Amino acid sequence: MRAFVFDKYKQAVHESDVPEPDVGDRDVLVSVVAAGVNQLDEKIRDGEFKAILPYKTPLALGHDVAGTVTRTGARVTRFTAGDQVFARPRDGRIGTFAERIAIDEADLAPAPATIGPVEAASLPLVALTAWQALVVKGNVKPGQKVLVHAGAGGVGTVAIQLAKHLGAQVATTASGEFVRDLGADVVIDYRTQDFETELSGYDLVLDSLGGENLEKSLRVLRPGGKAIGISGPPDPAFARAAGLNPVLRLAVSALSGKIRRQAKKLGVSYEFLLMAADGDQLRQIAALVEDGTLRPVVGKTFPFDQTPQALEALAQGGLRGKVVITGA
Ligand SMILES: NC(=O)c1ccc[n+]([C@@H]2O[C@H](COP(=O)([O-])OP(=O)(O)OC[C@H]3O[C@@H](n4cnc5c(N)ncnc54)[C@H](OP(=O)(O)O)[C@@H]3O)[C@@H](O)[C@H]2O)c1
């Protein structure tokens, strides 16, 4: 079957004829209709995640899919051929830039009935990230003040809507006013304004930029507030959960030493999040789409043949929401 792969780390992505996926007992074979593009695809190709996700090459990229179930493994109980589904396949089993992919049924959910496959494919990775940051780690409660950085991006567009749904007062940093339509109460144009001088007393910050942006984020929190970083640096809890060897665990934990010390001084906390596949959370996300709470934002679509251009467009930036590939 056709897939877009890279042969060695840092080499270009190209089309290739690859073997059909093996369908295990708990797997569902999905015929790919649309595949969302994420910055993680480029980061993996670039080797940035080698220590944590040691993939063998050649590797088919792609972390998001919407499509049709064509076959199910012997022990699959929740899906049958013909079902419309969406997923973020778990780490180690990615590869949605392909005609077909076998996915563990635990990672899969029925696609929301109210949207098409392009919009469905735009959601899994970013919506699960927003969910795991705001619901699982952040435990956002009504009336809390939440700052979502990069509100115009894939994660940001969903996180603004989800934070609003959870009853928060939401501020965001973005280069466009359109994020107000997603529910943002306060919009800081990061090109002309400094969010640190505009905002204070926040309960939670979702930071997707890292570096100085994360350091400044600590200073807009109220005492006891929390910053959740999705662009790093990784923290000791993550290093433990990732099952890294002791040397790597120490090295990885040390990366966040400075920011954790800064947080402690300010009486706030810092946590790193690396999102994980989760079909049950995706079902809850699908329900929010179906009742109109969550609206996917697709910035640009590309035909399957132009998968490298789709990756390039995301890297260039300047888009509102997600890049999606269609018609594998
Ligand atoms: N740890 C995890 O589990 C996890 C999960 C998902 C994503 N991530 C990471 O989080 C980051 C964002 O992901 P994404 O999918 O949302 O990316 P994306 O769709 O490419 O969006 C990035 C956004 O950042 C905005 N931006 C750039 N500089 C900014 C600034 N100084 N202040 C505010 N916004 C700024 C861009 O806006 P303009 O175009 O207007 O510049 C763009 O909208 C990536 O690094 C990604 O790898 C991590």
PDB file of C-alpha atoms and ligand atoms in Angstrom, residues 37-41 43 48-49 88 125-130 132 148-157 172-176 178 188-191 195 207-209 213 229-232 272-276 313-323, ligand 1:
ATOM      1  CA  VAL A  37      -0.784  16.724  10.597  1.00  0.00           C
ATOM      2  CA  ASN A  38       0.988  17.560  13.850  1.00  0.00           C
ATOM      3  CA  GLN A  39       4.248  19.218  14.763  1.00  0.00           C
ATOM      4  CA  LEU A  40       5.139  15.904  16.418  1.00  0.00           C
ATOM      5  CA  ASP A  41       5.480  14.350  12.935  1.00  0.00           C
ATOM      6  CA  LYS A  43       9.863  16.486  15.455  1.00  0.00           C
ATOM      7  CA  GLU A  48      14.029  15.163  18.517  1.00  0.00           C
ATOM      8  CA  PHE A  49      12.109  12.324  20.199  1.00  0.00           C
ATOM      9  CA  ARG A  88      -4.690   9.045  17.705  1.00  0.00           C
ATOM     10  CA  LEU A 125      -4.028  14.471  19.115  1.00  0.00           C
ATOM     11  CA  VAL A 126      -4.755  18.115  19.901  1.00  0.00           C
ATOM     12  CA  ALA A 127      -8.109  17.473  21.587  1.00  0.00           C
ATOM     13  CA  LEU A 128      -6.638  14.698  23.748  1.00  0.00           C
ATOM     14  CA  THR A 129      -3.795  17.062  24.652  1.00  0.00           C
ATOM     15  CA  ALA A 130      -6.244  19.773  25.695  1.00  0.00           C
ATOM     16  CA  GLN A 132      -5.325  15.728  29.444  1.00  0.00           C
ATOM     17  CA  VAL A 148      -4.070  29.181  26.857  1.00  0.00           C
ATOM     18  CA  HIS A 149      -0.992  30.116  24.872  1.00  0.00           C
ATOM     19  CA  ALA A 150      -0.951  29.955  21.066  1.00  0.00           C
ATOM     20  CA  GLY A 151      -4.734  30.067  20.833  1.00  0.00           C
ATOM     21  CA  ALA A 152      -4.728  30.057  17.025  1.00  0.00           C
ATOM     22  CA  GLY A 153      -2.909  26.718  16.807  1.00  0.00           C
ATOM     23  CA  GLY A 154      -4.132  23.145  16.801  1.00  0.00           C
ATOM     24  CA  VAL A 155      -4.009  22.653  20.562  1.00  0.00           C
ATOM     25  CA  GLY A 156      -5.013  26.242  21.337  1.00  0.00           C
ATOM     26  CA  THR A 157      -8.225  26.286  19.295  1.00  0.00           C
ATOM     27  CA  THR A 172      -5.175  33.483  25.134  1.00  0.00           C
ATOM     28  CA  THR A 173      -2.131  34.708  23.244  1.00  0.00           C
ATOM     29  CA  ALA A 174      -2.648  34.804  19.474  1.00  0.00           C
ATOM     30  CA  SER A 175      -1.949  36.920  16.426  1.00  0.00           C
ATOM     31  CA  GLY A 176      -5.613  37.096  15.385  1.00  0.00           C
ATOM     32  CA  PHE A 178     -10.759  35.110  15.502  1.00  0.00           C
ATOM     33  CA  ILE A 188      -3.374  39.157  23.903  1.00  0.00           C
ATOM     34  CA  ASP A 189      -1.754  39.840  20.532  1.00  0.00           C
ATOM     35  CA  TYR A 190       1.679  38.413  21.192  1.00  0.00           C
ATOM     36  CA  ARG A 191       3.209  40.543  18.414  1.00  0.00           C
ATOM     37  CA  PHE A 195       1.050  38.970  28.321  1.00  0.00           C
ATOM     38  CA  ASP A 207       2.094  26.594  27.667  1.00  0.00           C
ATOM     39  CA  SER A 208       3.004  25.252  24.227  1.00  0.00           C
ATOM     40  CA  LEU A 209       5.994  27.496  23.579  1.00  0.00           C
ATOM     41  CA  ASN A 213       7.314  32.110  27.469  1.00  0.00           C
ATOM     42  CA  GLY A 229       4.039  22.680  29.610  1.00  0.00           C
ATOM     43  CA  ILE A 230       3.550  20.645  26.438  1.00  0.00           C
ATOM     44  CA  SER A 231       6.724  21.792  24.691  1.00  0.00           C
ATOM     45  CA  GLY A 232       8.894  20.859  27.612  1.00  0.00           C
ATOM     46  CA  PHE A 272       5.103  18.548  31.827  1.00  0.00           C
ATOM     47  CA  LEU A 273       2.518  16.721  29.739  1.00  0.00           C
ATOM     48  CA  LEU A 274       3.187  14.303  26.911  1.00  0.00           C
ATOM     49  CA  MET A 275      -0.247  13.344  25.674  1.00  0.00           C
ATOM     50  CA  ALA A 276      -1.208   9.709  25.256  1.00  0.00           C
ATOM     51  CA  ALA A 313       2.816  24.260   5.587  1.00  0.00           C
ATOM     52  CA  LEU A 314       2.489  23.418   9.277  1.00  0.00           C
ATOM     53  CA  ALA A 315       6.179  24.138   9.835  1.00  0.00           C
ATOM     54  CA  GLN A 316       5.820  27.535   8.092  1.00  0.00           C
ATOM     55  CA  GLY A 317       3.031  28.574  10.511  1.00  0.00           C
ATOM     56  CA  GLY A 318       0.575  31.397   9.992  1.00  0.00           C
ATOM     57  CA  LEU A 319      -2.416  29.031   9.806  1.00  0.00           C
ATOM     58  CA  ARG A 320      -5.591  29.051  11.841  1.00  0.00           C
ATOM     59  CA  GLY A 321      -6.098  25.620  13.334  1.00  0.00           C
ATOM     60  CA  LYS A 322      -5.123  22.323  11.760  1.00  0.00           C
ATOM     61  CA  VAL A 323      -3.605  20.992   8.557  1.00  0.00           C
TER      62      VAL A 323
HETATM   63  N1  LIG B   1       3.438  17.399  24.806  1.00  0.00           N
HETATM   64  C1  LIG B   1       2.398  17.077  24.056  1.00  0.00           C
HETATM   65  O1  LIG B   1       1.705  16.101  24.325  1.00  0.00           O
HETATM   66  C2  LIG B   1       2.032  17.943  22.886  1.00  0.00           C
HETATM   67  C3  LIG B   1       0.827  17.734  22.234  1.00  0.00           C
HETATM   68  C4  LIG B   1       0.475  18.584  21.185  1.00  0.00           C
HETATM   69  C5  LIG B   1       1.350  19.596  20.788  1.00  0.00           C
HETATM   70  N2  LIG B   1       2.525  19.737  21.428  1.00  0.00           N
HETATM   71  C6  LIG B   1       3.455  20.822  21.024  1.00  0.00           C
HETATM   72  O2  LIG B   1       2.824  22.060  21.300  1.00  0.00           O
HETATM   73  C7  LIG B   1       3.184  23.005  20.310  1.00  0.00           C
HETATM   74  C8  LIG B   1       1.929  23.577  19.683  1.00  0.00           C
HETATM   75  O3  LIG B   1       1.250  22.546  19.014  1.00  0.00           O
HETATM   76  P1  LIG B   1       0.056  22.906  18.009  1.00  0.00           P
HETATM   77  O4  LIG B   1      -0.411  21.616  17.438  1.00  0.00           O
HETATM   78  O5  LIG B   1      -0.940  23.778  18.640  1.00  0.00           O
HETATM   79  O6  LIG B   1       0.877  23.718  16.906  1.00  0.00           O
HETATM   80  P2  LIG B   1       0.368  24.610  15.700  1.00  0.00           P
HETATM   81  O7  LIG B   1      -0.989  24.176  15.267  1.00  0.00           O
HETATM   82  O8  LIG B   1       1.459  24.630  14.711  1.00  0.00           O
HETATM   83  O9  LIG B   1       0.202  26.053  16.335  1.00  0.00           O
HETATM   84  C9  LIG B   1       1.273  26.805  16.788  1.00  0.00           C
HETATM   85  C10 LIG B   1       0.718  28.188  17.093  1.00  0.00           C
HETATM   86  O10 LIG B   1       1.650  28.924  17.847  1.00  0.00           O
HETATM   87  C11 LIG B   1       1.392  30.280  17.582  1.00  0.00           C
HETATM   88  N3  LIG B   1       2.496  31.089  18.084  1.00  0.00           N
HETATM   89  C12 LIG B   1       3.757  31.176  17.628  1.00  0.00           C
HETATM   90  N4  LIG B   1       4.474  31.990  18.421  1.00  0.00           N
HETATM   91  C13 LIG B   1       3.643  32.420  19.404  1.00  0.00           C
HETATM   92  C14 LIG B   1       3.771  33.268  20.523  1.00  0.00           C
HETATM   93  N5  LIG B   1       4.950  33.844  20.832  1.00  0.00           N
HETATM   94  N6  LIG B   1       2.708  33.447  21.327  1.00  0.00           N
HETATM   95  C15 LIG B   1       1.522  32.871  21.067  1.00  0.00           C
HETATM   96  N7  LIG B   1       1.324  32.059  20.004  1.00  0.00           N
HETATM   97  C16 LIG B   1       2.380  31.832  19.194  1.00  0.00           C
HETATM   98  C17 LIG B   1       1.195  30.294  16.105  1.00  0.00           C
HETATM   99  O11 LIG B   1       0.471  31.435  15.752  1.00  0.00           O
HETATM  100  P3  LIG B   1       0.883  32.292  14.469  1.00  0.00           P
HETATM  101  O12 LIG B   1       0.743  31.382  13.297  1.00  0.00           O
HETATM  102  O13 LIG B   1      -0.056  33.416  14.531  1.00  0.00           O
HETATM  103  O14 LIG B   1       2.325  32.696  14.699  1.00  0.00           O
HETATM  104  C18 LIG B   1       0.376  29.016  15.894  1.00  0.00           C
HETATM  105  O15 LIG B   1      -0.999  29.321  15.925  1.00  0.00           O
HETATM  106  C19 LIG B   1       4.110  22.267  19.348  1.00  0.00           C
HETATM  107  O16 LIG B   1       5.434  22.495  19.730  1.00  0.00           O
HETATM  108  C20 LIG B   1       3.750  20.818  19.545  1.00  0.00           C
HETATM  109  O17 LIG B   1       4.764  19.924  19.203  1.00  0.00           O
HETATM  110  C21 LIG B   1       2.901  18.938  22.463  1.00  0.00           C
END
